[in-house]
XYZ file of N, CA and C in Angstrom:
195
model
N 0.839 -1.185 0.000
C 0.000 0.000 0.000
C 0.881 1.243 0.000
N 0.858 2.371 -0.585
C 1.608 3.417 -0.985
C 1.325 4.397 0.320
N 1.396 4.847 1.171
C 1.304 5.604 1.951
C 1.905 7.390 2.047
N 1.897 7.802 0.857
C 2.185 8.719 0.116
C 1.294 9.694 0.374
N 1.282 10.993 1.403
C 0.407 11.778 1.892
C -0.111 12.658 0.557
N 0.511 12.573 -0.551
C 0.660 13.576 -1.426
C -0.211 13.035 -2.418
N 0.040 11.991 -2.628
C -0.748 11.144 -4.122
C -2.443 10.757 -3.793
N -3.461 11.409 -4.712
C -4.845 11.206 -4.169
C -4.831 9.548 -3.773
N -6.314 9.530 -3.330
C -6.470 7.954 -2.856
C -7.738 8.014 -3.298
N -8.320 8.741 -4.682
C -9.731 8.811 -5.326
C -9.507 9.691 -6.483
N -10.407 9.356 -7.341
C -10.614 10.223 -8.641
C -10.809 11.449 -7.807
N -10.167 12.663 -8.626
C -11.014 13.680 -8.500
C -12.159 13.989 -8.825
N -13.065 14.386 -8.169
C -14.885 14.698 -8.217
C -15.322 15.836 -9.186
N -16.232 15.160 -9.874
C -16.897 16.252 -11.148
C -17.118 17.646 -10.891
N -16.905 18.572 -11.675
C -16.673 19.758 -11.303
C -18.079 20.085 -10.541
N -18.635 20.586 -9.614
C -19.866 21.190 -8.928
C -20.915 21.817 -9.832
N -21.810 22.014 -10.010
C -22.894 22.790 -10.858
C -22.663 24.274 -10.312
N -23.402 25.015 -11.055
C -23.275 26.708 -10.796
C -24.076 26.800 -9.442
N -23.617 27.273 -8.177
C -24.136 27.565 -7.120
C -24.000 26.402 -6.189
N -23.569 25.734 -6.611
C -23.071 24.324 -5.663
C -21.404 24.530 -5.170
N -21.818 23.581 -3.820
C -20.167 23.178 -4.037
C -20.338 21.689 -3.038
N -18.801 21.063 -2.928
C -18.885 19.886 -2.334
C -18.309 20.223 -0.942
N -19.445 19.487 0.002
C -19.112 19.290 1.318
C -18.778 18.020 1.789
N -17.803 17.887 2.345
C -17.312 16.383 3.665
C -16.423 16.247 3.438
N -15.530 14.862 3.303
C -14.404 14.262 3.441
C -14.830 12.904 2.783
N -14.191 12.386 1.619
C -14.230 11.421 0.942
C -14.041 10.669 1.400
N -15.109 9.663 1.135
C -15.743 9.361 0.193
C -17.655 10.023 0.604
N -17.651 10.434 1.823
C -18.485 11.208 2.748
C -19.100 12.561 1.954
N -18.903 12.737 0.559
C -19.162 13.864 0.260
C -20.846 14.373 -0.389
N -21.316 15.547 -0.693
C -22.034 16.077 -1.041
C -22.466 17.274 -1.302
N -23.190 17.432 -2.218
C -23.449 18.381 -3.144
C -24.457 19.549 -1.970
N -24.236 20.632 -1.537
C -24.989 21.814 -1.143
C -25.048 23.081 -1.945
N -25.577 23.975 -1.399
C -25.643 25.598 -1.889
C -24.717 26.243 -0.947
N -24.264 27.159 -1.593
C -23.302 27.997 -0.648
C -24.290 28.472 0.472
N -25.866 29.130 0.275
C -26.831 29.541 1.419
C -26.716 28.138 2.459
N -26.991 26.843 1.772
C -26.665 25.489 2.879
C -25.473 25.423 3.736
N -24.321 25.933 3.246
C -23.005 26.055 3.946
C -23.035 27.212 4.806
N -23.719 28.255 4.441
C -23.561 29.579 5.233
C -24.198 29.157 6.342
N -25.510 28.243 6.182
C -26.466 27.885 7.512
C -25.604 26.656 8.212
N -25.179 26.592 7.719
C -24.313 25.384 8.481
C -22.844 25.989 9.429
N -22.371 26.680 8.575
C -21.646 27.471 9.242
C -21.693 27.889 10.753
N -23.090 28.515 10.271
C -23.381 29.236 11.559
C -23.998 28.402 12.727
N -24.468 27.637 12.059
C -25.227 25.902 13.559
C -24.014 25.857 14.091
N -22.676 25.750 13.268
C -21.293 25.286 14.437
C -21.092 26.894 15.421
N -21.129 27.922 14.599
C -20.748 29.110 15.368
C -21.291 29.135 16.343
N -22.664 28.402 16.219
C -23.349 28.791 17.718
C -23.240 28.064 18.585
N -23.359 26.712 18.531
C -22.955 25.328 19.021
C -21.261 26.177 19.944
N -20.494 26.570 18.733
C -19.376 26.810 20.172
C -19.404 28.148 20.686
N -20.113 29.033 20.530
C -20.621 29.660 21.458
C -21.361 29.160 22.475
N -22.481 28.471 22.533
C -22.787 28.466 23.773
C -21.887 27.137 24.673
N -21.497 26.440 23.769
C -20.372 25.745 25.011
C -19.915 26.462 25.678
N -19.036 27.470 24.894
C -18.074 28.592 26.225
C -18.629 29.382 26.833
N -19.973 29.920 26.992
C -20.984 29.777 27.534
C -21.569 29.106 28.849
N -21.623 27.678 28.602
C -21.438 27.117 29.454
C -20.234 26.698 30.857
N -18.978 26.809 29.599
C -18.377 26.576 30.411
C -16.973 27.538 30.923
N -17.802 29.030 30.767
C -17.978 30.025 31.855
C -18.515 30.100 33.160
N -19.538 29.367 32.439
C -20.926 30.011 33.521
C -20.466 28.681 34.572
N -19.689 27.320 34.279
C -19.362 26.168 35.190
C -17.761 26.719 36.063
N -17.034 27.985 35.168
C -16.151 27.933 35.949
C -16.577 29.413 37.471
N -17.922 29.851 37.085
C -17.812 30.952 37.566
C -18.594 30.223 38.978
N -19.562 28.663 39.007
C -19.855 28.190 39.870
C -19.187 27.487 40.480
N -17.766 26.991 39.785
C -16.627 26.165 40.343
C -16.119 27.383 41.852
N -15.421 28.476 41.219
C -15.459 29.408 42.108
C -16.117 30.048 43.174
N -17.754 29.902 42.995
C -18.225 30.492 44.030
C -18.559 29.343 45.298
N -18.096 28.333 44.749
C -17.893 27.056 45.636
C -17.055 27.223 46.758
């Protein structure tokens, strides 16, 4: 087996349609809209916002302990 970080380990994928692009990690992939990525984007932005959020708000009760 070639273990060659450099050399693909898959065809490269058909070029995207106009307003598309490809999301995941191969072989995991799929076709969205950039508006699908922007909303997705932002589900993670918030997701780690309110972790640190949380775990503020756990160090500020660690302390008043």
């Amino acid at each position: 087996m070639d273990l060659n970080p450099h050399k693909p380990r898959h065809e490269p994928l058909p070029e995207a349609p106009e307003g598309y692009i490809w999301y995941g990690v191969y072989p995991n992939v799929e076709l969205i809209t950039f508006e699908e990525l922007r909303r997705r984007i932002g589900e993670m932005f918030e997701t780690q916002l309110q972790k640190r959020k949380l775990a503020k708000q756990g160090d500020a009760d660690a302390q008043a302990d």
